[in-house]
Each structure stands twice: as C-alpha cells, then as structure tokens.
Tab-separated table of C-alpha atoms in Angstrom:
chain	number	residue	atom	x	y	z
A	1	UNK	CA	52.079	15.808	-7.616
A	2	UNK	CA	55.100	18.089	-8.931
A	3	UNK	CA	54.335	21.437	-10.334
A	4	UNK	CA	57.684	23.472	-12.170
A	5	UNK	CA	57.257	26.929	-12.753
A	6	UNK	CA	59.303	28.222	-15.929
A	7	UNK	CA	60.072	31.614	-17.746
A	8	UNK	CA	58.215	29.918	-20.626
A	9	UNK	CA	54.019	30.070	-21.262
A	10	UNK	CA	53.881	26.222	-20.482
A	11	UNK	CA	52.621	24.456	-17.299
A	12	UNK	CA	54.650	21.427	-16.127
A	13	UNK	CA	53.176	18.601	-13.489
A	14	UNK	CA	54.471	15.401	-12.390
A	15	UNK	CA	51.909	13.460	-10.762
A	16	UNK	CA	53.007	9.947	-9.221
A	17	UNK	CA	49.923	7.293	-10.179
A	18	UNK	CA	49.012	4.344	-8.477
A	19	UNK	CA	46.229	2.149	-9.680
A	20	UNK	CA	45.479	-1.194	-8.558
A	21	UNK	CA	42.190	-3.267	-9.656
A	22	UNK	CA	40.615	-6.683	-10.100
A	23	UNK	CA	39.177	-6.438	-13.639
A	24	UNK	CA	36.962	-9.553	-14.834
A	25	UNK	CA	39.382	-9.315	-18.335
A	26	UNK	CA	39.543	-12.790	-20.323
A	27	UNK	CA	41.544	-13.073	-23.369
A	28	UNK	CA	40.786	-15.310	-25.923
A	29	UNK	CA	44.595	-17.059	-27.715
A	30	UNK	CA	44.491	-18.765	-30.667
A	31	UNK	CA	48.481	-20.712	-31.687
A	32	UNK	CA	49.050	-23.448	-34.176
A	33	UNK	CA	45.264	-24.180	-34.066
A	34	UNK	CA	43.992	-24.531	-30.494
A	35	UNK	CA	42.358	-22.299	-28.775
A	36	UNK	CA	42.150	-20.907	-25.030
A	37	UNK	CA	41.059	-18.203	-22.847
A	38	UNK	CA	43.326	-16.193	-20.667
A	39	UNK	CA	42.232	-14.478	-17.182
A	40	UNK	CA	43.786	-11.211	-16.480
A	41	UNK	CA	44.021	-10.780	-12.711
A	42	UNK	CA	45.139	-8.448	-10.062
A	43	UNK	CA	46.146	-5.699	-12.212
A	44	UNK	CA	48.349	-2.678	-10.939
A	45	UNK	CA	49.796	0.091	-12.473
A	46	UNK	CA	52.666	2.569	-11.472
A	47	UNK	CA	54.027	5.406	-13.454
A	48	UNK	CA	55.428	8.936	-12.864
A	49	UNK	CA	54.343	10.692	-16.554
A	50	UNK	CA	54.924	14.188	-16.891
A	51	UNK	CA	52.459	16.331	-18.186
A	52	UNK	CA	53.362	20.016	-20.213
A	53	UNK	CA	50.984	22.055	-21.201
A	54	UNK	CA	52.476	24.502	-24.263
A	55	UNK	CA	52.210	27.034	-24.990
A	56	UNK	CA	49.805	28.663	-22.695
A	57	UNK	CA	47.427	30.800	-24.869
A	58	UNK	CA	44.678	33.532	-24.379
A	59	UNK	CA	42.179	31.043	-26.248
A	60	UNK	CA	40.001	28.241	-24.463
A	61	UNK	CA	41.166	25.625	-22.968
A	62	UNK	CA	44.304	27.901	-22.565
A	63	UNK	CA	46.751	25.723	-24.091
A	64	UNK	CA	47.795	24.369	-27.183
A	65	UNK	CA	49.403	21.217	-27.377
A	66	UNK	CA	49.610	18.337	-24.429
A	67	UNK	CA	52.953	16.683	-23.854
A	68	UNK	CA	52.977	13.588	-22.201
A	69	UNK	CA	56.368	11.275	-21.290
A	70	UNK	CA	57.500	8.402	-18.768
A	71	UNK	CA	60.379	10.004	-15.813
A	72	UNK	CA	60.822	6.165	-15.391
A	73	UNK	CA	59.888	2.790	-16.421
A	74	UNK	CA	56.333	1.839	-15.480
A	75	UNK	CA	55.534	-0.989	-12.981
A	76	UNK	CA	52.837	-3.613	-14.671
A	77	UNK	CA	51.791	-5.949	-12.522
A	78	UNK	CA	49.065	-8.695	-13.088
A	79	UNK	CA	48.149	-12.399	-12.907
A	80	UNK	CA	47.368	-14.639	-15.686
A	81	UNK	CA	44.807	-17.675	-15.297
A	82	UNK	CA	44.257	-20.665	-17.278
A	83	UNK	CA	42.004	-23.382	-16.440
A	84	UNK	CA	42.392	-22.058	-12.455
A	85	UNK	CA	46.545	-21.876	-12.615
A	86	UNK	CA	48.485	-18.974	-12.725
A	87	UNK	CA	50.895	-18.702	-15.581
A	88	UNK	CA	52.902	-16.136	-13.852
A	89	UNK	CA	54.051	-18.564	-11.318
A	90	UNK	CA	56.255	-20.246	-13.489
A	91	UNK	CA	59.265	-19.729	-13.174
A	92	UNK	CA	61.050	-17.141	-15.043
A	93	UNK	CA	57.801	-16.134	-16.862
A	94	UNK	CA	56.891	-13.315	-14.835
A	95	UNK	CA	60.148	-11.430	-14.319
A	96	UNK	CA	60.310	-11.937	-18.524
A	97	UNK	CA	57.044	-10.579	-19.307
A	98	UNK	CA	57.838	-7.790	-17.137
A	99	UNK	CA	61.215	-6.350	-18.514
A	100	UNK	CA	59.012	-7.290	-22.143
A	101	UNK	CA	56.319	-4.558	-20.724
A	102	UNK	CA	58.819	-2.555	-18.949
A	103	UNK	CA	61.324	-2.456	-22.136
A	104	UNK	CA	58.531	-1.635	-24.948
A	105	UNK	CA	56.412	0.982	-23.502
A	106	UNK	CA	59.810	2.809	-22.445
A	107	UNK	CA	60.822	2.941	-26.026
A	108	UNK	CA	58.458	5.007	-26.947
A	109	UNK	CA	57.398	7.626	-23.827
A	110	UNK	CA	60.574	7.590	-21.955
A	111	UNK	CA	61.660	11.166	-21.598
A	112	UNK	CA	63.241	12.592	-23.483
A	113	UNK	CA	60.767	10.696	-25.478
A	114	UNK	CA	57.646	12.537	-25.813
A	115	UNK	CA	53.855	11.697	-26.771
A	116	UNK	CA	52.248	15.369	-28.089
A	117	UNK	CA	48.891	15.979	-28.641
A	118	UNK	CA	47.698	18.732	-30.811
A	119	UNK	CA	44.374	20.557	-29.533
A	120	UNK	CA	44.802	24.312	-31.091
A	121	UNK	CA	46.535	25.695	-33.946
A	122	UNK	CA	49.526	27.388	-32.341
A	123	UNK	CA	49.164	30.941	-34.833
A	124	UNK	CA	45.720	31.367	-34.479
A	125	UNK	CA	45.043	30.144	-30.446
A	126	UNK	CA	48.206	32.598	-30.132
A	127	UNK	CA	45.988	35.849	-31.397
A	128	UNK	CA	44.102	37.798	-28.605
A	129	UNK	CA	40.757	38.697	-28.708
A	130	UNK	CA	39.870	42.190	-30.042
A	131	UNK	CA	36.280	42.596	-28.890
A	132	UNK	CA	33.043	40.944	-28.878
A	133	UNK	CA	29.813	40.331	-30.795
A	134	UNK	CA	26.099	40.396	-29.709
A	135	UNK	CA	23.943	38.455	-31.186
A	136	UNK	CA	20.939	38.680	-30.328
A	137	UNK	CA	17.987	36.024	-32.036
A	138	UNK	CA	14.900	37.823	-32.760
A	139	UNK	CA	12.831	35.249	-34.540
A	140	UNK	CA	12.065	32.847	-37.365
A	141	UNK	CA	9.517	33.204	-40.412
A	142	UNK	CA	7.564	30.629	-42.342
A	143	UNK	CA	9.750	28.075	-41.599
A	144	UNK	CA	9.426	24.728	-43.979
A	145	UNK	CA	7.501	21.985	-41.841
A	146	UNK	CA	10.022	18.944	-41.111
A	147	UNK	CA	7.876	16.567	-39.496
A	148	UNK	CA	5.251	14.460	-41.296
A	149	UNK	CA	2.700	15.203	-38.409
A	150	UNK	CA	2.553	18.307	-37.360
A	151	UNK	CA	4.480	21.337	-36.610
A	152	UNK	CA	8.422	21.390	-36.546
A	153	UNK	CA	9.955	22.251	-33.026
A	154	UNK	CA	12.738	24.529	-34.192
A	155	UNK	CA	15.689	26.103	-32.207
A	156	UNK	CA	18.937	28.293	-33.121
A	157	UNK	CA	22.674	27.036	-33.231
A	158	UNK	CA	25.054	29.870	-32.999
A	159	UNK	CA	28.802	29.375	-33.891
A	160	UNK	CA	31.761	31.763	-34.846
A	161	UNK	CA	34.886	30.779	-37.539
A	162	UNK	CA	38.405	29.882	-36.837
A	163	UNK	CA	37.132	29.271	-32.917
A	164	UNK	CA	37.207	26.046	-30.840
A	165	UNK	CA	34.779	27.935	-27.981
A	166	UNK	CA	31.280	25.679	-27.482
A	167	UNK	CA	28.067	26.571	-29.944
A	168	UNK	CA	25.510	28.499	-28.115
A	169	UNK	CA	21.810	27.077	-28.547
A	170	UNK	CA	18.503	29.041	-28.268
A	171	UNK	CA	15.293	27.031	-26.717
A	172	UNK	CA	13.267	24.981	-28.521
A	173	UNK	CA	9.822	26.344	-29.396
A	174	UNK	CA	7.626	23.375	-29.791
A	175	UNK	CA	5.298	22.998	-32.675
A	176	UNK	CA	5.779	26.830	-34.258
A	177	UNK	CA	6.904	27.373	-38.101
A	178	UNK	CA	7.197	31.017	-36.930
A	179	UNK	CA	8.857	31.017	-33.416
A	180	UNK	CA	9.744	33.864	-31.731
A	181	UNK	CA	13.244	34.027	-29.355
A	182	UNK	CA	14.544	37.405	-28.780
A	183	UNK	CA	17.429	35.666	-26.813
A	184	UNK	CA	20.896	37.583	-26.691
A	185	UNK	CA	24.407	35.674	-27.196
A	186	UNK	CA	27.748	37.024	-27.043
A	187	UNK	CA	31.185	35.797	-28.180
A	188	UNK	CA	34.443	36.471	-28.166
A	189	UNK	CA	36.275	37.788	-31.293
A	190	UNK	CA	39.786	37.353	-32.461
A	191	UNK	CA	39.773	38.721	-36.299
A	192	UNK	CA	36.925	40.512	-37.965
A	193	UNK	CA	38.175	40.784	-41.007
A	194	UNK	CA	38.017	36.946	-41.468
A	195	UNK	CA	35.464	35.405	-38.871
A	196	UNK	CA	31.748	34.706	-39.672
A	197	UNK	CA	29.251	33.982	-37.517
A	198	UNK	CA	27.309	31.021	-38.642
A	199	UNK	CA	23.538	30.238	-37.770
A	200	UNK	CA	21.880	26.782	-38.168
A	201	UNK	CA	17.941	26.046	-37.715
A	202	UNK	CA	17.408	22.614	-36.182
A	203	UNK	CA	14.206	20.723	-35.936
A	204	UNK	CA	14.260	19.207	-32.610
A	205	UNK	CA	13.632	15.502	-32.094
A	206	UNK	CA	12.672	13.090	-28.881
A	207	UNK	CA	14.568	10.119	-30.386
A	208	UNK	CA	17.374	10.112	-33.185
A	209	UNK	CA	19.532	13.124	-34.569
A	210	UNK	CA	18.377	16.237	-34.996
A	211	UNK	CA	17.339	18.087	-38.336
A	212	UNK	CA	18.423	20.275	-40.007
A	213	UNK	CA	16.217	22.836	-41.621
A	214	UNK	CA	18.407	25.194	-42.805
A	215	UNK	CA	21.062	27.989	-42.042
A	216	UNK	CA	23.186	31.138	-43.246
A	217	UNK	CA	26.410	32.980	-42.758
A	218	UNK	CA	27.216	36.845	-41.409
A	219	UNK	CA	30.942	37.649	-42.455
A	220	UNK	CA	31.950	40.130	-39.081
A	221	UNK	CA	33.289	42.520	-41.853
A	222	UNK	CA	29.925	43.442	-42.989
A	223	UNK	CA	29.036	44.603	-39.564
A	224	UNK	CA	29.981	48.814	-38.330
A	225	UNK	CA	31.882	48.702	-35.514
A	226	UNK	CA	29.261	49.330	-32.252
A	227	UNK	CA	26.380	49.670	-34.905
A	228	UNK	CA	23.467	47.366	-34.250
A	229	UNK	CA	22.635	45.505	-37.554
A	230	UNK	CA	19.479	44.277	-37.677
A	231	UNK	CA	19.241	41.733	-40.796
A	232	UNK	CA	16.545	39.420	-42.035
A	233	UNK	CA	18.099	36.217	-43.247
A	234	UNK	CA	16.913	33.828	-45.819
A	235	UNK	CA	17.153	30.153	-44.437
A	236	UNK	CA	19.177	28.294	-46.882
A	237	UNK	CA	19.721	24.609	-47.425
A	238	UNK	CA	23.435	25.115	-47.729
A	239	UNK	CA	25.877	28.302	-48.718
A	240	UNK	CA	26.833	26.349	-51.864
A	241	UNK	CA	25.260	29.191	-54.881
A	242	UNK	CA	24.924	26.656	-57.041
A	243	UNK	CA	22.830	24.187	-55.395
A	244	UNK	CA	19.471	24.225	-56.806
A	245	UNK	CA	18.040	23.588	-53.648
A	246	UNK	CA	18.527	27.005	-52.282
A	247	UNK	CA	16.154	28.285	-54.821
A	248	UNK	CA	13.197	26.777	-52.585
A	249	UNK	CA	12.002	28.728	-49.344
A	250	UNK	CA	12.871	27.411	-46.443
A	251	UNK	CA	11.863	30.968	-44.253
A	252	UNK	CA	13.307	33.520	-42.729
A	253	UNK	CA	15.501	34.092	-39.474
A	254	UNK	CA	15.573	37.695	-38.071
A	255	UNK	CA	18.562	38.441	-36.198
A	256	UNK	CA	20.243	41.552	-34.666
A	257	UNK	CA	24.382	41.686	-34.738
A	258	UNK	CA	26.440	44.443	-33.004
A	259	UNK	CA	30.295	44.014	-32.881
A	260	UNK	CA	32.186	46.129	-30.162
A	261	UNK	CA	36.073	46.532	-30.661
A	262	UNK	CA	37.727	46.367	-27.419
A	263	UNK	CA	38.872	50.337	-26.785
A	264	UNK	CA	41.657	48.733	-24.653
A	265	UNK	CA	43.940	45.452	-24.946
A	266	UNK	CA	42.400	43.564	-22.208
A	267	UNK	CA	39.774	40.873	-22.044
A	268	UNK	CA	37.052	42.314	-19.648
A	269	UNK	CA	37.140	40.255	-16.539
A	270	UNK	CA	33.754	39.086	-16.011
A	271	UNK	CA	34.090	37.413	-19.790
A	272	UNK	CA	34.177	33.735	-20.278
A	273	UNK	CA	36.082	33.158	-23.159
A	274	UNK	CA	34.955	29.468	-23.465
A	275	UNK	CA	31.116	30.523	-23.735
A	276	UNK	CA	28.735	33.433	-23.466
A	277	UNK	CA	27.898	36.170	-21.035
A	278	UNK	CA	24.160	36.879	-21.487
A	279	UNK	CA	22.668	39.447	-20.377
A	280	UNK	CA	18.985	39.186	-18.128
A	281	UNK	CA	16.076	40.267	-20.133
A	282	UNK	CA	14.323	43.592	-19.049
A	283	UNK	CA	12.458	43.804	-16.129
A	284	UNK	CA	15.277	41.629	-14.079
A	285	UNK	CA	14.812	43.224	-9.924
A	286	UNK	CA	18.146	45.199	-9.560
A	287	UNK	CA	20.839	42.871	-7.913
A	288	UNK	CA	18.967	39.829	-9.402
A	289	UNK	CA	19.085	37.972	-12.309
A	290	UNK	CA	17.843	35.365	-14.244
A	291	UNK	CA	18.960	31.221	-13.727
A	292	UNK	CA	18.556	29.471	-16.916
A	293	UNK	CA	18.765	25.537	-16.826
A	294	UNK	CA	18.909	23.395	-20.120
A	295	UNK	CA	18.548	20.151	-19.501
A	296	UNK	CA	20.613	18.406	-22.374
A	297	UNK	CA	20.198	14.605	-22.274
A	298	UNK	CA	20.611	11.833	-20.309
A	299	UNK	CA	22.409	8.163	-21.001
A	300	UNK	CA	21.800	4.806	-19.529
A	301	UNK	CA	18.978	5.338	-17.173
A	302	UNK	CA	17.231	1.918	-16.513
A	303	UNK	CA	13.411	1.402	-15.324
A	304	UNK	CA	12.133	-1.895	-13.536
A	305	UNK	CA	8.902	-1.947	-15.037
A	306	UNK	CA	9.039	0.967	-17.970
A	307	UNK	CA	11.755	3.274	-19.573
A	308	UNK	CA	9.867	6.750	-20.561
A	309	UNK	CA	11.600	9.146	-19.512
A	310	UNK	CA	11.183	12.944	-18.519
A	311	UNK	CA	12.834	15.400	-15.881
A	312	UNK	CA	11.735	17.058	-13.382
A	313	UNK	CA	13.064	20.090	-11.798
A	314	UNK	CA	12.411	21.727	-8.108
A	315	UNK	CA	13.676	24.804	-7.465
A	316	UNK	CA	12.164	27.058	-4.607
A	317	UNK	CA	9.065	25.927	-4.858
A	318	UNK	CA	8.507	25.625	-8.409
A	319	UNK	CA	8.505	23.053	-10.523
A	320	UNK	CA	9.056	22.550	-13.953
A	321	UNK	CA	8.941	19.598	-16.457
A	322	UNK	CA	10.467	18.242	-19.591
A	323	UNK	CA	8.091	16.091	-22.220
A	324	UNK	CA	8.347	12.553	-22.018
A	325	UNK	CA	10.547	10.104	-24.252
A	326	UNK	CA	9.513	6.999	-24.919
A	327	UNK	CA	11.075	4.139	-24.792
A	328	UNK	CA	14.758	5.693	-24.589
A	329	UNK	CA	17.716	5.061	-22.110
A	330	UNK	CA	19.436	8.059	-23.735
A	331	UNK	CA	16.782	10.221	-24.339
A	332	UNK	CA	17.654	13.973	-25.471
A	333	UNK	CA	15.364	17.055	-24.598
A	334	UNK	CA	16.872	20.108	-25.095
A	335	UNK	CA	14.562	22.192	-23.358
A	336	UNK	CA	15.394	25.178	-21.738
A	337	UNK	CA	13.663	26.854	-18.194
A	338	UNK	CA	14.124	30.209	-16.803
A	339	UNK	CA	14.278	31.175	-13.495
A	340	UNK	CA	13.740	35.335	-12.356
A	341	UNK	CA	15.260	35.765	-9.038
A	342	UNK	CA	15.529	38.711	-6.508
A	343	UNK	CA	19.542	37.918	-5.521
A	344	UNK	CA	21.794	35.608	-7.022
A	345	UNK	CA	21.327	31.966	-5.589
A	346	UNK	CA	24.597	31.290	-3.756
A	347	UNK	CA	23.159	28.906	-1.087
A	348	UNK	CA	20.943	27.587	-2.935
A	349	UNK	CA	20.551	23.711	-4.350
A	350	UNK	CA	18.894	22.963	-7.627
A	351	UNK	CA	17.103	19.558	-7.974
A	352	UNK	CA	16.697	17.630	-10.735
A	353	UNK	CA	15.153	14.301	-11.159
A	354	UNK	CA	14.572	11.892	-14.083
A	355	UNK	CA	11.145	9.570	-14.060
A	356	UNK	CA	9.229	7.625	-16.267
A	357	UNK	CA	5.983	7.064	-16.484
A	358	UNK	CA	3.808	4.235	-18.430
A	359	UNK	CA	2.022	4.879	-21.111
A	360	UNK	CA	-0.411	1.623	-20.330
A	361	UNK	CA	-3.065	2.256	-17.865
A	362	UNK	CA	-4.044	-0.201	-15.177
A	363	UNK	CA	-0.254	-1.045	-14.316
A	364	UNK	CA	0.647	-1.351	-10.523
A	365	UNK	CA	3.608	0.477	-11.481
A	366	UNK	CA	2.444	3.535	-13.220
A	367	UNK	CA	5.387	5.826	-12.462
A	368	UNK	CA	9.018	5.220	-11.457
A	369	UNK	CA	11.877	7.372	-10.203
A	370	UNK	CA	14.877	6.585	-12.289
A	371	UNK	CA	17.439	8.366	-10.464
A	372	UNK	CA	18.150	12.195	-8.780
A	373	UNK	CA	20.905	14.845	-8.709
A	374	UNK	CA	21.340	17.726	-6.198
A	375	UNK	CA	23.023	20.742	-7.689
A	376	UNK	CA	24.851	23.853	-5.567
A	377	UNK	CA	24.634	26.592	-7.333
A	378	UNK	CA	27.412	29.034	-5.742
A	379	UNK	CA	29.578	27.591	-8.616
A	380	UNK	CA	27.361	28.585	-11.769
A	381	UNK	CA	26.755	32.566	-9.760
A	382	UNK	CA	30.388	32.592	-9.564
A	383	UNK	CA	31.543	30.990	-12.854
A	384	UNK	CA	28.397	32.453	-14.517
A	385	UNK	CA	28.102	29.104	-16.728
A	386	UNK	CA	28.548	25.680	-15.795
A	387	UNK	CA	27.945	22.753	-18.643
A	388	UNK	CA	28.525	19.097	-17.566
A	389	UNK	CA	27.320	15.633	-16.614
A	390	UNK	CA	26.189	14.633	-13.083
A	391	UNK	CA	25.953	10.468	-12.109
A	392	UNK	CA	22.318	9.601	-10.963
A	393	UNK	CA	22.116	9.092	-7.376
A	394	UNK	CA	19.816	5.834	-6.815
A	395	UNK	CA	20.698	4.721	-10.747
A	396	UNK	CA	23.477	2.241	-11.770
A	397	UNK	CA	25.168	4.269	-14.166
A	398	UNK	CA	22.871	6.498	-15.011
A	399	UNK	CA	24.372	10.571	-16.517
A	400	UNK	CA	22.130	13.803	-17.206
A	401	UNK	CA	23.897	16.708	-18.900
A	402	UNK	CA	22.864	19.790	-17.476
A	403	UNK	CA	23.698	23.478	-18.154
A	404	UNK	CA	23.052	26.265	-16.171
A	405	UNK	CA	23.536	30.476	-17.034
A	406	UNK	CA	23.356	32.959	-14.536
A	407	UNK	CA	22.268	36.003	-16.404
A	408	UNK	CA	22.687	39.337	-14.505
A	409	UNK	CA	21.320	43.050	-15.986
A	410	UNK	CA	24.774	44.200	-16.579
C-alpha cells in the first residue's frame, strides 16, 4: 500500500491486490443453436488501482467523491472447462483471451482514465457545521391503533435536511397508543435557516416492513437560538395540505427542541458528526454512564430442528432478552436495553447470543443455540457509538446488527 500526501484536501492510496480463488462458476453458451456449459477455474486477479478520495470535507464520511483508476494493466488469469478439457490449453487461445481482457478493461480505468463516484454534493458537504440541536422525545398521544389485534408498538425516527448523517431511532414501546420516551438526541447542524428536522412514528413489526403511522416537520428557523422549545405535534399522514387524509387524527407527539449556535468555529471534539452524542439520564453515578445496546436484526441464521428466533444478551451478570420471531432467518427486533454503570466498561466484553426455541411442546429439541458473538467494548467507550454487523460464531453465515451508545452525564 502507497499513501501520497498533497497540498490538496484529497487522500491518495495505491494498494497492490492479489486475489487468487477456485470459484465453482459455470457458464451456460448458447451459438448457432447448441448449447454448453463452461467451467470457470483457478481464477486470479492482479491490479495496482489507485484510490483518491476528493475533496476531503468536514461532513461524514469526510469525503466527497471516490476516484478509482488502473497504474497498469490487470493480470486475469483463469481456466476454462468443457466436458473435463481445458480450453485454455489450446494453443494461442489463452495468450488471446488475455490481451482481449487485458486490452478492454484498460480502455476504460487506465490512468489517466478515471472511474468517479459521487457520494456528497461538493457545495453543501463543503459547509461547516454551525452548532447543534437537542432533541429530546418526550412522548406520544392517542396514537391511531395499526394492528388488527391489539395495541401498536410504536417508536420515533429522527432525521435532519440536506444531511447524509444516519437517522437516530427511539425504543420501541410495545403495545402503548400513548408511549412515553423522554430520550434526548443531538445532531449536527450546517444551515438553520434551511434545515428541518423531520420526525416519523413507526409501528414496529416481528416480520415484514415496518409502518408507518404518521409524522411532522420542525423548520430549525422557528426555533430561538439556546431557547428550549417545547412543542406538541399533530401526527400527520403526510405534509402534503391538501391531502384529505390529514384531516383525521392520528395523535400527538410531544417533543422538546433547543438549537445551540456554536460561539466559536470549531466542532467540539467529543462530537461525532456521523451520529449522536446523548447524554445519560439523571441519576447516572459521577464518572459512569449509561451502555445502551439495540439489537437491530439478524440475516441467515439456520436451526436444525426450528427457526424462532430471539437474542439474548449477558452482560455482568444480567441478562436481558429480545421477543421471539417466528419462523424468520432474518428476523428484525429493534429493541433497545440500557445498561447504568459505575465506570465506563473498557475491559469489558458484551455477549450476545441468538436462539430459538419451539413453539411445539413435547419436541426432544425444544431450544437451540443458533450462533454467538463476543463484543469488546473499549471501542464503543472510546468512539462513544459503534453500529455494525458481527458473523455468528458456531453459524454458517449467520450476521446480527448491533449498536451500542455510551452515554456519559456530560
């Protein structure tokens, strides 16, 4: 791996790649009306692509616009078998099909050739963040009921205007058409004057996509500067004033806003600018805090004997559990779990496990560990949020999203 430093806001790497496989790839080739399959065999791959990442901006993920091209020709290397031969050894036909490779992928990424990717708008990742709003989600009112049996199980999504950074989520409050939250989110802000902070209600669901019961829109220029604004919200089917359906009640969302102007130009340090620093509730032991795990969802976990699966999590002693989904390799919870602690866990290991259980009595089988992750959590004290997927130890291919917060009193 290369790394250039320049005068410009760009980073430049140059990382040599060498991959070599034996993929189980059969074409099927259809000419002048027969038919026949193709092995692919003993693949390998060589390049040297450089990578630029331009400009460099004060916005998550820090950079703009990817730039990818070839410093030379690529090496592609592979064996072709039909009915048990290999084509390549004919003569000629493999140093042909190689300058053919060779030749057409060079065309079009061979510097100065370039392949650019767009991720940010250049003027707007370009503007610097000018202070911060609190959010802080007091509760819902008479909310409409979404599910045929039963209660709804509503949460809050929170998400600014004009920004790329991840929406924040409150828990889920299971089977309550008035739920109470009082759970504090903070973002970054780049332009008051045209930002909004947008809230969505979402019944949660086991199985399937989520719905959605309703939402509304704060524009940031409504809000006094470092003036808490408390506001009670109608919950609206969409923020089109025309739509007849808005005339129905869907309930209330009670939320309190306060935006603080930076009095400086600099981001405070201890800010993430790709998600939220929460503050611990009252009551957090001084030089604690509070650990806050959500366990997102998990994809392909396999059973022997049943697939209904929940999560279990062990942390110092405690446990805590998820509900069960039936019937689901992917199955979604979004369910959150708080932790008060005395001192920030730094050598301590969070574990998380995924079972199911059957929902048939008499089985010899009744419960089945579907695979287990191990978390250190000096990262998430230091980072202060961590959001991604772990692979299941003892499971095939078996993923659980996971995100942890550590929330401190100031």
């Amino acid at each position: 791996m290369k790394v250039y430093s320049t005068d410009e806001k760009e980073l430049i790497m140059e990382p040599f790649l060498k991959w070599a496989g034996n993929p189980n790839v059969v074409i099927a080739v259809k000419a002048f009306g027969l038919k026949a399959t193709v092995q692919v065999v003993d693949l390998q791959v060589f390049g040297q692509p450089r990578v630029t990442l331009k400009p460099l901006v004060p916005s998550f993920p820090c950079f703009a616009k990817i730039v990818v091209s070839l410093m030379q020709k690529p090496h592609v290397d592979f064996g072709l078998k039909l009915v048990g031969a290999d084509l390549m050894s004919i003569p000629g036909l493999y140093r042909f099909v190689q300058e053919i490779i060779k030749d057409q992928v060079s065309s079009m990424y061979l510097w100065p050739k370039t392949l650019e990717v767009q991720i940010l708008e250049p003027t707007t990742a370009m503007k610097k963040p000018v202070g911060i709003l609190h959010v802080n989600v007091l509760k819902a009112m008479k909310l409409r009921k979404k599910d045929l049996l039963g209660a709804s199980d509503p949460y809050v999504k929170l998400k600014l205007t004009e920004s790329k950074a991840p929406s924040k989520k409150t828990t889920v409050r299971h089977k309550n058409l008035n739920p109470e939250w009082n759970e504090e989110f903070s973002m970054v802000i780049k332009d008051p004057e045209t930002q909004a902070s947008e809230l969505f209600v979402y019944d949660w669901e086991q199985i399937g996509k989520h719905n959605k019961m309703g939402m509304n829109v704060v524009p940031l220029k409504e809000l006094t500067p470092d003036e808490p604004k408390l506001m009670t919200l109608d919950v609206l089917k969409n923020m089109n004033p025309n739509d007849a359906q808005n005339d129905k009640l869907h309930g209330q969302i009670v939320v309190e806003l306060t935006y603080r102007p930076f009095k400086g130009d600099d981001l405070p340090k201890d800010f993430d600018n790709s998600g939220a620093i929460q503050k611990a509730p009252e009551g957090t032991p001084p030089g604690g805090g509070v650990l806050v795990v959500t366990i997102h969802e998990a994809q392909d976990v396999e059973g022997k004997h049943h697939i209904n699966p929940y999560t279990r999590i062990i942390f110092k002693g405690e446990e805590r559990k998820t509900t069960q989904v039936k019937k689901s390799r992917d199955p979604r919870w979004e369910e959150g779990f708080t932790f008060m602690l005395d001192e920030p866990p730094s050598n301590d290991k969070l574990h998380v496990e995924v079972l199911s259980t059957s929902t048939r009595t008499g089985l010899l089988h009744p419960k089945e560990k579907l695979g287990y992750v191990d978390i250190r959590l000096a990262d998430v004290v230091s980072n202060r949020r961590i959001n991604e997927k772990y692979y299941l130890i003892d499971s095939k291919n078996g993923q659980i999203q996971i995100e942890m917060q550590w929330q401190t009193p100031s």
